[in-house]
PDB file of C-alpha atoms and ligand atoms in Angstrom:
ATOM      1  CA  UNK A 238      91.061  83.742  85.123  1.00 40.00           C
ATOM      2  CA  UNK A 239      93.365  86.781  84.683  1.00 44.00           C
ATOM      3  CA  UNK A 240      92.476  89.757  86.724  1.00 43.00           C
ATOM      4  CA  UNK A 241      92.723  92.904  83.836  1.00 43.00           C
ATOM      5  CA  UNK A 242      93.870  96.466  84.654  1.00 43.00           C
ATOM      6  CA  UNK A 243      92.420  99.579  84.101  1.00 54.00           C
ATOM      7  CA  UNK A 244      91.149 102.538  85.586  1.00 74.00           C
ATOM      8  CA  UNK A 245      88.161 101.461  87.122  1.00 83.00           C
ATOM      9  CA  UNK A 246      85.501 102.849  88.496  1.00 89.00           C
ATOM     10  CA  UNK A 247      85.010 102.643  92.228  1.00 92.00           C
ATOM     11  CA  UNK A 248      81.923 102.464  94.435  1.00 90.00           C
ATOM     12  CA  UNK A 249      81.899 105.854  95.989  1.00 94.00           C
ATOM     13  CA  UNK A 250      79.002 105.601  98.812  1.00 91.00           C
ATOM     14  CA  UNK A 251      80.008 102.340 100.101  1.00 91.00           C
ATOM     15  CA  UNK A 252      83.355 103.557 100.391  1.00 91.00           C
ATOM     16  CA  UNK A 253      82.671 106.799 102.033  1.00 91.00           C
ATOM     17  CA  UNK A 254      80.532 104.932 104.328  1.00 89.00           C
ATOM     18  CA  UNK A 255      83.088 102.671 106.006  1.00 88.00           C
ATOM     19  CA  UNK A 256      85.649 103.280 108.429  1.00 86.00           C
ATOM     20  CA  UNK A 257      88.770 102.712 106.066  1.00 90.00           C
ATOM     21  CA  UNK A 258      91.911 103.052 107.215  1.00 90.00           C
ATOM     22  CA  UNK A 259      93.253 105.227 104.526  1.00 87.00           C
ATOM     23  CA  UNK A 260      92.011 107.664 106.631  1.00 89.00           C
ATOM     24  CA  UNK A 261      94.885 107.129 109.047  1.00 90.00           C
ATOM     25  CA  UNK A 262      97.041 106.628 106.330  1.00 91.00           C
ATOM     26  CA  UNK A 263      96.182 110.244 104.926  1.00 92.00           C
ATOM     27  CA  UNK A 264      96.626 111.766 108.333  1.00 90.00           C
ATOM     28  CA  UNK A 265      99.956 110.233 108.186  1.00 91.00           C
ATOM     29  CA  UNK A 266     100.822 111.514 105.068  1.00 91.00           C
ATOM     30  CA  UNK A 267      99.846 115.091 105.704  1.00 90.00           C
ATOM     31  CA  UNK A 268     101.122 115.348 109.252  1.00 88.00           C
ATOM     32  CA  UNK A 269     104.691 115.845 107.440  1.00 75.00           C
ATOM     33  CA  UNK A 270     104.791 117.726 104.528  1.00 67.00           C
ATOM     34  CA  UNK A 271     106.258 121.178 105.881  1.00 80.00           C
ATOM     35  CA  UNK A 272     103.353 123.488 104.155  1.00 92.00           C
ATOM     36  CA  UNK A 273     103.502 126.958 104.296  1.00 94.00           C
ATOM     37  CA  UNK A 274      99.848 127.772 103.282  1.00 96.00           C
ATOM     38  CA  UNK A 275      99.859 129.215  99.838  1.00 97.00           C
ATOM     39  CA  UNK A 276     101.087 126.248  97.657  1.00 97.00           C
ATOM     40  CA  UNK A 277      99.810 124.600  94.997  1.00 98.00           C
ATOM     41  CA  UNK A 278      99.164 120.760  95.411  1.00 98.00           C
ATOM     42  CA  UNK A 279      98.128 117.862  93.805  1.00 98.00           C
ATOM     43  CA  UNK A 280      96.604 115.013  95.213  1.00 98.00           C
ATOM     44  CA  UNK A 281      96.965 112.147  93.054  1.00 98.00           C
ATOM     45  CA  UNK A 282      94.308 109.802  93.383  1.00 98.00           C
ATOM     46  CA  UNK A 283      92.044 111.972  95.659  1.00 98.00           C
ATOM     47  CA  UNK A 284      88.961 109.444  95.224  1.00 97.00           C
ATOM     48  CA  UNK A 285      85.776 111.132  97.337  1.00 97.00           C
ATOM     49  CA  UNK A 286      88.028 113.760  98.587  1.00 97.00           C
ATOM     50  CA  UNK A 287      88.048 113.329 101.936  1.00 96.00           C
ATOM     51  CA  UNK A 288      92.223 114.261 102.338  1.00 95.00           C
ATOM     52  CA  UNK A 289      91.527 116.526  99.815  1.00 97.00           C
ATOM     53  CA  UNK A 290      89.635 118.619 102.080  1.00 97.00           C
ATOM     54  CA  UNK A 291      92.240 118.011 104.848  1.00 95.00           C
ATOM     55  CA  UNK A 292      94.408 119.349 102.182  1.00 96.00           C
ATOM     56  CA  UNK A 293      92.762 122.411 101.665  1.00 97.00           C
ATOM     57  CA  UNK A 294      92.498 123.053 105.266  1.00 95.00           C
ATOM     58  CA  UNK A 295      96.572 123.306 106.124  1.00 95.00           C
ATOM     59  CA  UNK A 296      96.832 125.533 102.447  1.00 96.00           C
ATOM     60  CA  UNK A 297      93.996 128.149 103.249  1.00 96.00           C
ATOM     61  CA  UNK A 298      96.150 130.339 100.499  1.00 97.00           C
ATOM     62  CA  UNK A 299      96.624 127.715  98.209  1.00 98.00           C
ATOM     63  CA  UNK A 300      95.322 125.730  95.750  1.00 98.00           C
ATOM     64  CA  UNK A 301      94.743 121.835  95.707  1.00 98.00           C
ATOM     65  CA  UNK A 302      94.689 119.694  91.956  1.00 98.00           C
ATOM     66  CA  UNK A 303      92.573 116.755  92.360  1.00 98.00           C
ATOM     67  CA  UNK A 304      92.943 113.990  90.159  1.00 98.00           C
ATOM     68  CA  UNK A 305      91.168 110.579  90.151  1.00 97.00           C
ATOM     69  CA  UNK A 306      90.114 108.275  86.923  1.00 96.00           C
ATOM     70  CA  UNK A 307      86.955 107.063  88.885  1.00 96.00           C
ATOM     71  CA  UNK A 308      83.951 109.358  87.792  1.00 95.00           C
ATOM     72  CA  UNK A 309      82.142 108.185  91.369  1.00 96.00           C
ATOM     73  CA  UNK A 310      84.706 109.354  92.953  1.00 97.00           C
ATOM     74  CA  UNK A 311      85.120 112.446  91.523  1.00 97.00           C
ATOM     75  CA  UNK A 312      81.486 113.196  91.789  1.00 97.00           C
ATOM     76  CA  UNK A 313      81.358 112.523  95.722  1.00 97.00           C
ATOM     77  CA  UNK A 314      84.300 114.672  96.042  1.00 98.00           C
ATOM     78  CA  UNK A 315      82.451 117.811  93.987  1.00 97.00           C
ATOM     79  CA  UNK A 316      79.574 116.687  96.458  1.00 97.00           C
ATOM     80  CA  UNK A 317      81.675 117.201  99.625  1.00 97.00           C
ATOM     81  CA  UNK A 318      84.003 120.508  98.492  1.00 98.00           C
ATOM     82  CA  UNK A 319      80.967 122.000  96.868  1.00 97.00           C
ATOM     83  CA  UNK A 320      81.564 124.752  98.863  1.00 95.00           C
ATOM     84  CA  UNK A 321      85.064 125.375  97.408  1.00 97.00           C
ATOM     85  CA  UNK A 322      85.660 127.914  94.758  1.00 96.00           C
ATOM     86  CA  UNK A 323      87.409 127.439  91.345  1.00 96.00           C
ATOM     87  CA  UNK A 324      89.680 129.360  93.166  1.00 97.00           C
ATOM     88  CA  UNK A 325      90.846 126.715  95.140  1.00 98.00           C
ATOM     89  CA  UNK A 326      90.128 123.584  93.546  1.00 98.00           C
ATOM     90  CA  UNK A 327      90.794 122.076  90.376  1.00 98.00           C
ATOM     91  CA  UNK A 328      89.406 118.369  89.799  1.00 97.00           C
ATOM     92  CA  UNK A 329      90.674 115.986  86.914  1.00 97.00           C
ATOM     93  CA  UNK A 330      89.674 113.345  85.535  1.00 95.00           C
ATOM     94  CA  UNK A 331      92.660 111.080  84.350  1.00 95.00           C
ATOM     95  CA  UNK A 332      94.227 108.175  84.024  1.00 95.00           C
ATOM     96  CA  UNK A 333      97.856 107.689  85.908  1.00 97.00           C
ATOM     97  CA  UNK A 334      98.347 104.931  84.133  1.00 95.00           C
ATOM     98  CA  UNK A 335      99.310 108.148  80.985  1.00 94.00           C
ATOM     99  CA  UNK A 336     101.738 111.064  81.481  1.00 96.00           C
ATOM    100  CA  UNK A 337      99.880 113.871  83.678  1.00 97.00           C
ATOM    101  CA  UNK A 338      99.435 117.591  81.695  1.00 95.00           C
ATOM    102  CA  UNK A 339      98.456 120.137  84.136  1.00 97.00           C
ATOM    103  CA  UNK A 340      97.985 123.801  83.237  1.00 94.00           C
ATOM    104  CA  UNK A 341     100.904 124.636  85.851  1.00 96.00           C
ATOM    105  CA  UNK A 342     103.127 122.563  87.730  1.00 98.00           C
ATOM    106  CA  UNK A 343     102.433 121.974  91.394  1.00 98.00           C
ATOM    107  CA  UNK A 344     104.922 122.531  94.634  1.00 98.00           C
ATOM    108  CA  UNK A 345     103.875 119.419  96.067  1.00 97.00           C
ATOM    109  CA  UNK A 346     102.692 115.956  95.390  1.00 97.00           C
ATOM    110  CA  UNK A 347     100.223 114.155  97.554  1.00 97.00           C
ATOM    111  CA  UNK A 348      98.887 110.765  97.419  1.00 98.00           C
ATOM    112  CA  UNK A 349      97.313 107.767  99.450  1.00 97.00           C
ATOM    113  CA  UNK A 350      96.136 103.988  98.879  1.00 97.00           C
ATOM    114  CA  UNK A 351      96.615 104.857  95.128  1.00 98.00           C
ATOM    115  CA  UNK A 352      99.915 104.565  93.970  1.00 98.00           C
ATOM    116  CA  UNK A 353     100.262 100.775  93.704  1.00 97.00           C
ATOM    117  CA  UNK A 354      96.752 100.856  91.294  1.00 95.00           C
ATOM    118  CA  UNK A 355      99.381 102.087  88.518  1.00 95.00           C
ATOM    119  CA  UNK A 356     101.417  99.556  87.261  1.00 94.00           C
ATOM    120  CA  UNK A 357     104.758 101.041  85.932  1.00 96.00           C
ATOM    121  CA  UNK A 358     105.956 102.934  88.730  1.00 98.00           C
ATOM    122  CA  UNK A 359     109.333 103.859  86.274  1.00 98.00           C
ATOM    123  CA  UNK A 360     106.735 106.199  84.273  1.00 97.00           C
ATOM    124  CA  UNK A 361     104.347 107.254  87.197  1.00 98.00           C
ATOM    125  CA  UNK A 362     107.138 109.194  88.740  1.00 98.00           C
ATOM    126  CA  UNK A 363     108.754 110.473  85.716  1.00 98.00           C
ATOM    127  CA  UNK A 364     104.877 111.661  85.513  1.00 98.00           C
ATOM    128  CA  UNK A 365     104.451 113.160  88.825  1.00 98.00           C
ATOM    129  CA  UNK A 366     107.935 114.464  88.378  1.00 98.00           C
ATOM    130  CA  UNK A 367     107.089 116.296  85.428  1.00 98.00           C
ATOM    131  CA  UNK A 368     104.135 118.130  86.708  1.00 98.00           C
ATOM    132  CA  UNK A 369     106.732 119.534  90.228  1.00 98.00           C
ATOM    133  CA  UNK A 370     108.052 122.745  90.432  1.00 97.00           C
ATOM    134  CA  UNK A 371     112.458 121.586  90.761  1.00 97.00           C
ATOM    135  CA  UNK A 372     112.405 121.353  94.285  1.00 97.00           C
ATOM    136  CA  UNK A 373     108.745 120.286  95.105  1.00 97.00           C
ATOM    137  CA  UNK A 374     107.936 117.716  97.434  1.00 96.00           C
ATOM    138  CA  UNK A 375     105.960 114.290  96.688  1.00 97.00           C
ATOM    139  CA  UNK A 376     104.894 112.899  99.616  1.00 97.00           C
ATOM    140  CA  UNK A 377     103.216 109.805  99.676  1.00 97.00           C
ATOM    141  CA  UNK A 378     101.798 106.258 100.509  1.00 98.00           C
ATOM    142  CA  UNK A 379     100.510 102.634  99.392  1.00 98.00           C
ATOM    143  CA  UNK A 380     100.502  99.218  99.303  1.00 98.00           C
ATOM    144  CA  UNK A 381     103.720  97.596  99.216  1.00 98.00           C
ATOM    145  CA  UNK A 382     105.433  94.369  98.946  1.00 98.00           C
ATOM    146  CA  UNK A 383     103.658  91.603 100.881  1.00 97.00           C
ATOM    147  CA  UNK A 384     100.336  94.099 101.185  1.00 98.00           C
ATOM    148  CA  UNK A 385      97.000  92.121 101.625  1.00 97.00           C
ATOM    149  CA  UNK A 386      99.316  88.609 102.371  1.00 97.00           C
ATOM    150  CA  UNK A 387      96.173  87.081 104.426  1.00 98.00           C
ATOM    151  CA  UNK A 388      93.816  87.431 101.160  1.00 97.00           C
ATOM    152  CA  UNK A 389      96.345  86.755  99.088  1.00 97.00           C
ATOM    153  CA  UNK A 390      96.884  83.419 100.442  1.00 97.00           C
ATOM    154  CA  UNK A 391      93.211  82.487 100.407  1.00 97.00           C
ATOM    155  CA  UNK A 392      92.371  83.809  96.881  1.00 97.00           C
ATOM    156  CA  UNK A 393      95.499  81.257  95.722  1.00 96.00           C
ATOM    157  CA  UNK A 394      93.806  78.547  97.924  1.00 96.00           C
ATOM    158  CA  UNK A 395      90.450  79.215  95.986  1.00 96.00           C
ATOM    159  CA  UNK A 396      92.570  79.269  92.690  1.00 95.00           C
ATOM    160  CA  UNK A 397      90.907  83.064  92.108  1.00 95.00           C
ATOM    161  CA  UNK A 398      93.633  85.278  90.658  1.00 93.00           C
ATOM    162  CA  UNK A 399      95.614  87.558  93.057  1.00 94.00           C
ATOM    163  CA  UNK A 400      95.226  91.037  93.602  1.00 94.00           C
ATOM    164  CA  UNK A 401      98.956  91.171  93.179  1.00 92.00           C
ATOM    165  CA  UNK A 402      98.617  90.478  89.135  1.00 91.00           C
ATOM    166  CA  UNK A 403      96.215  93.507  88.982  1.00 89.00           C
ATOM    167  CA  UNK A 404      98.008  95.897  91.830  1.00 94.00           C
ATOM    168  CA  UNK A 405     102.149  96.568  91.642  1.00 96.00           C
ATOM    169  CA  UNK A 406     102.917  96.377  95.519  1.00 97.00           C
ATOM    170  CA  UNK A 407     106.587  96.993  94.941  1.00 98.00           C
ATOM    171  CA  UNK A 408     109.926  96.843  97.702  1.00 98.00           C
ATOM    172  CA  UNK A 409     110.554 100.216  99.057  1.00 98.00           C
ATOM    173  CA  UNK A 410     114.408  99.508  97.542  1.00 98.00           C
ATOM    174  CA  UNK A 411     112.295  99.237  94.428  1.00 98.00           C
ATOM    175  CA  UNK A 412     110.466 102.728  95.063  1.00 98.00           C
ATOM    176  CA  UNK A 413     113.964 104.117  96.188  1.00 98.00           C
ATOM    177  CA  UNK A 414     115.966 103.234  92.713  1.00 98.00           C
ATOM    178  CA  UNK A 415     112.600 104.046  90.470  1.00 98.00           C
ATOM    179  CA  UNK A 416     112.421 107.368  92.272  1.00 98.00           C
ATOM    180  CA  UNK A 417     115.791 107.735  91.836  1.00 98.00           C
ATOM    181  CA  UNK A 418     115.625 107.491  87.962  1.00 98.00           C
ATOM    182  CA  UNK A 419     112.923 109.479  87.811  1.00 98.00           C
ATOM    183  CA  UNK A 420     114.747 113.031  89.266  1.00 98.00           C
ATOM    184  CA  UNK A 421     113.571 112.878  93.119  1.00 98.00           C
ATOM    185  CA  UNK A 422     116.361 113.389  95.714  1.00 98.00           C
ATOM    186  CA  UNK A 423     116.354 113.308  99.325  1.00 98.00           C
ATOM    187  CA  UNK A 424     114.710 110.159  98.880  1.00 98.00           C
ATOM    188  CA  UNK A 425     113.179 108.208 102.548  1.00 98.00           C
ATOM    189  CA  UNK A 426     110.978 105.174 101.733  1.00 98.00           C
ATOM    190  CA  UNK A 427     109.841 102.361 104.235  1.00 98.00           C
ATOM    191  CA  UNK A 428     107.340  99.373 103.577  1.00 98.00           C
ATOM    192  CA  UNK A 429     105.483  98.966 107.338  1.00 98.00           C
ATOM    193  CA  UNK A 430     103.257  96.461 108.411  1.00 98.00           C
ATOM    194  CA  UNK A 431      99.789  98.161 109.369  1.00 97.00           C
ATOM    195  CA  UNK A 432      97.005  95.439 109.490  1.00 96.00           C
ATOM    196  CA  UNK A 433      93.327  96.872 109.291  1.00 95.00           C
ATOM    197  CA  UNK A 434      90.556  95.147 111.512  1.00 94.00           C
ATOM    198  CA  UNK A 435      86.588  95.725 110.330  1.00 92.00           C
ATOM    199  CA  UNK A 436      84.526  95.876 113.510  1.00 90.00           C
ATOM    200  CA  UNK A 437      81.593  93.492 111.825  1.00 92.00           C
ATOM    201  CA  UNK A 438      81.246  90.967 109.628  1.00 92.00           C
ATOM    202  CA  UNK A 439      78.548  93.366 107.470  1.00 93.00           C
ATOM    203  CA  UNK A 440      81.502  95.933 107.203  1.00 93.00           C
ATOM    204  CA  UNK A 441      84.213  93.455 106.215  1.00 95.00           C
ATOM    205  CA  UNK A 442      82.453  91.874 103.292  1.00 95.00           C
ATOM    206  CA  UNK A 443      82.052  95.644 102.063  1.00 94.00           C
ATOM    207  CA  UNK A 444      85.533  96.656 102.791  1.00 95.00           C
ATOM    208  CA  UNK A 445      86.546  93.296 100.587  1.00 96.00           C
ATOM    209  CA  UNK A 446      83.825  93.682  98.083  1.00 95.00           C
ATOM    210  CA  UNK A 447      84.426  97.755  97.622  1.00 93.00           C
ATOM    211  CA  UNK A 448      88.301  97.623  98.145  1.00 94.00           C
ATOM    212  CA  UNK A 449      90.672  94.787  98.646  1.00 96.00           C
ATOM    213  CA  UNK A 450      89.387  92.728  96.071  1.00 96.00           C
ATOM    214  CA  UNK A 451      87.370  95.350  94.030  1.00 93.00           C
ATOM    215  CA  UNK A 452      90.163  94.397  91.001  1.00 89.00           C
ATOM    216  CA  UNK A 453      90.209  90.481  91.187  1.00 93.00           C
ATOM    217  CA  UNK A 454      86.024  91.018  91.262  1.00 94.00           C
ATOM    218  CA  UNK A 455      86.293  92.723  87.922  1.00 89.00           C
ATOM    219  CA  UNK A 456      87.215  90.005  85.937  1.00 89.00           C
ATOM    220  CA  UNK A 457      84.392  87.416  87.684  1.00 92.00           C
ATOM    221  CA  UNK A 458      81.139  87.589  86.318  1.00 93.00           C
ATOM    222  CA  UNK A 459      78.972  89.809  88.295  1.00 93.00           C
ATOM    223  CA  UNK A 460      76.319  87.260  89.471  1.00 95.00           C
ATOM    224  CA  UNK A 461      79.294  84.877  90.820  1.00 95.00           C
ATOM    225  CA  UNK A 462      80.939  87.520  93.195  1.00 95.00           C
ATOM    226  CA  UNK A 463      78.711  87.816  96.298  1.00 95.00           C
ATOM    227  CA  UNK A 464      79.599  84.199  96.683  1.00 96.00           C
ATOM    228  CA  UNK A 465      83.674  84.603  95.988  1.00 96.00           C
ATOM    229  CA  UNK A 466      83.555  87.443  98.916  1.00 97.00           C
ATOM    230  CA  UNK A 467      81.770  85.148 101.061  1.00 96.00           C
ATOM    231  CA  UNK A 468      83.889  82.076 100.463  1.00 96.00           C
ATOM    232  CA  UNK A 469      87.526  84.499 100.690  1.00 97.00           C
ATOM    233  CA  UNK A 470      85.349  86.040 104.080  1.00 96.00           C
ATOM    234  CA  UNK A 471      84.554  82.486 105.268  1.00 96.00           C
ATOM    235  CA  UNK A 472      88.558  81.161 105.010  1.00 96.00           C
ATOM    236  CA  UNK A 473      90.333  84.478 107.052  1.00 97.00           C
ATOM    237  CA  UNK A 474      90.411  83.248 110.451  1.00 95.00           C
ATOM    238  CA  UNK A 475      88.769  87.230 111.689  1.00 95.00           C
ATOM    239  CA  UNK A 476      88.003  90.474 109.539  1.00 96.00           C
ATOM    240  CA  UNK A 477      91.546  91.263 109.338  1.00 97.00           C
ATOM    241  CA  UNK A 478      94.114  92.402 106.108  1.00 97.00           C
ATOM    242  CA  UNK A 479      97.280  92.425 106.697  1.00 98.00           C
ATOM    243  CA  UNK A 480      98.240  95.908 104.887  1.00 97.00           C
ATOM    244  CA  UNK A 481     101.614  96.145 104.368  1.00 98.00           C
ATOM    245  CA  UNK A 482     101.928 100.330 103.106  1.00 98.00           C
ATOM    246  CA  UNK A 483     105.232 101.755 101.523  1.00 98.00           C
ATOM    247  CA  UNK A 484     105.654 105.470 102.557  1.00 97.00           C
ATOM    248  CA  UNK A 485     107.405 107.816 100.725  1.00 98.00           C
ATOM    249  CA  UNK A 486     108.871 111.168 100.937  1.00 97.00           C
ATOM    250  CA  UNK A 487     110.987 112.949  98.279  1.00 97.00           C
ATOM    251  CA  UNK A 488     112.231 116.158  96.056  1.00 97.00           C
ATOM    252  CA  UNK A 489     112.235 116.494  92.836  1.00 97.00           C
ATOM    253  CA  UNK A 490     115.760 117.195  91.757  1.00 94.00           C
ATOM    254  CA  UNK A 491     116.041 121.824  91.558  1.00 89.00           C
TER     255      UNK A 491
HETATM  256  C1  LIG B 793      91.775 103.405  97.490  1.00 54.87           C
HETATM  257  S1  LIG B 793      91.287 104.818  96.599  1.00 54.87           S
HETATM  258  C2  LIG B 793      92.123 106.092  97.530  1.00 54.87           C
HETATM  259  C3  LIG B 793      91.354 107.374  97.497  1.00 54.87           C
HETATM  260  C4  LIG B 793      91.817 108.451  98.488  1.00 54.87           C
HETATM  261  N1  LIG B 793      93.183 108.865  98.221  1.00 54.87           N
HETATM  262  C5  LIG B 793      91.684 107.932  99.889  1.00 54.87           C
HETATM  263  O1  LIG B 793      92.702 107.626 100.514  1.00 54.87           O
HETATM  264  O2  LIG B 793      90.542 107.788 100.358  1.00 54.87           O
HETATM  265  C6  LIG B 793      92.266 104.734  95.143  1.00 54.87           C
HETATM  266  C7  LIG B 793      91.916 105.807  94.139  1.00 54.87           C
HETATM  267  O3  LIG B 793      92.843 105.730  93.053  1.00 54.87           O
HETATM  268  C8  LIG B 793      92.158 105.967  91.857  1.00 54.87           C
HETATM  269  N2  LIG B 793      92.885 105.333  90.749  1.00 54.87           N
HETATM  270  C9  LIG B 793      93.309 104.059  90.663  1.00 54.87           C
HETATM  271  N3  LIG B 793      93.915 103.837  89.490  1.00 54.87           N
HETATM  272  C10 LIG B 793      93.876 105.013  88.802  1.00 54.87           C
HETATM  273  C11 LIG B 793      94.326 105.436  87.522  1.00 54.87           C
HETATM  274  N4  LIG B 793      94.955 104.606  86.690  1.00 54.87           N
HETATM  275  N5  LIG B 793      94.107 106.700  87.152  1.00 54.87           N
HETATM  276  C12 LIG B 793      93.470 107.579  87.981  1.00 54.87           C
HETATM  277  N6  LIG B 793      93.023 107.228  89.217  1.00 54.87           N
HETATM  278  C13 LIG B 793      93.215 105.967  89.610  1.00 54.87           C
HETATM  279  C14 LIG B 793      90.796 105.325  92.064  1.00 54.87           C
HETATM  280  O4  LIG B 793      89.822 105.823  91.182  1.00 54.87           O
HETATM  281  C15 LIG B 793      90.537 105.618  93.531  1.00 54.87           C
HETATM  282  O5  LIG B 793      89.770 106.786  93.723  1.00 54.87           O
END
């Protein structure tokens, strides 16, 4: 079994219902970008939306892109911002995995647990590059090399296919170089261990099901994967991944 590709769609209400760690992640990610207030920015990957409206809170000028290929997502993150004008917000609907055409380039790039879904990185950031004002900031994270090792290891043991062939968890000397060739300077990437505990076993086999293995699922017939979850569940010593996340901060070239 090969696990396939593509933008998929994602299961919004189970995954607004758990406590993810992304949401650490994007607190991470937006405690640095030096924002003045009035930019415009996009936040690639923005799923239900919920560092989107972070986002819009430290640019109460400004003006936040949204872009996601996952129609559930989108939808819970209209639900959430319905409050916020055109004004404001823009949502998209797009794949990544194709070059990004926005109306008007952004000053700033955005993104978290997304990035490694794509899988050329060479033409994502020539992508993201293309849509940022010369000088704009990305600033960003995602799974890197060795991310989700614990599953990994167990999926192999169960002969299921990794996430790994569906997911490009690259070195951050690999980010560096690609970002490189892309037009960012000022380049900083690290790839830090950050493992994730669920606090029951109800809430791990959701985070797995929704999440970690939400691509290797795709390509096993629905009525076998309650039972792959349970076995991959069954093998992890507790309801731990071992995230490894690259983070990423960088200019596109003035
Ligand atoms: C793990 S979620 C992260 C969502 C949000 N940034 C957060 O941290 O909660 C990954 C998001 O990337 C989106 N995504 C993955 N591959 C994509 C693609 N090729 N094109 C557009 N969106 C994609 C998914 O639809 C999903 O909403």
């Amino acid at each position: 079994m090969t696990a396939i590709y593509r933008p998929r769609e994602w299961d919004a209400a189970t995954y607004d219902s758990l406590p993810l760690p992304h949401q650490g992640w994007g607190r991470g990610v937006l405690a640095s970008p030096p924002l003045r207030g009035d930019e415009r920015v996009l936040d690639v990957g923005a799923g239900t939306g919920r560092d989107t409206a972070l986002l819009l809170e430290r640019l109460p000028r400004g003006h936040v892109v949204a872009v996601d290929g996952s129609t559930a997502m989108l939808a819970q993150l209209r639900d959430r911002l319905a409050g916020v004008g055109p004004d404001r917000l823009t949502t998209l609907h797009a794949d990544l995995t194709v070059p990004l055409t926005l109306e008007e380039p952004v000053d700033a790039v955005f993104s978290v647990a997304t990035l490694h879904w794509v899988p050329d990185h060479a033409s994502l950031f020539r992508s993201l590059a293309g849509v940022l004002q010369p000088g704009g900031q990305l600033r960003a994270e995602w799974g890197g090399a060795g991310n989700v090792a614990n599953v990994e290891a167990v999926l192999v043991d169960l002969g299921l296919p990794r996430i790994g062939e569906a997911c490009n968890f690259a070195t951050a000397e690999q980010t560096a170089e690609r970002l490189a060739a892309a037009g960012f300077t000022d380049i900083d990437v690290v790839c830090v261990p950050d493992p994730a505990r669920m606090q029951s076993a109800a809430q791990f086999e959701a985070f797995l099901t929704s999440v970690v293995l939400s691509a290797v699922l795709d390509s096993i017939p629905t009525g076998q994967r309650r039972q792959v979850v349970k076995d991959v569940t069954a093998r992890l010593p507790e309801p731990q991944v071992d995230f490894m996340r690259l983070q990423a901060s960088a200019r596109r070239a003035a």
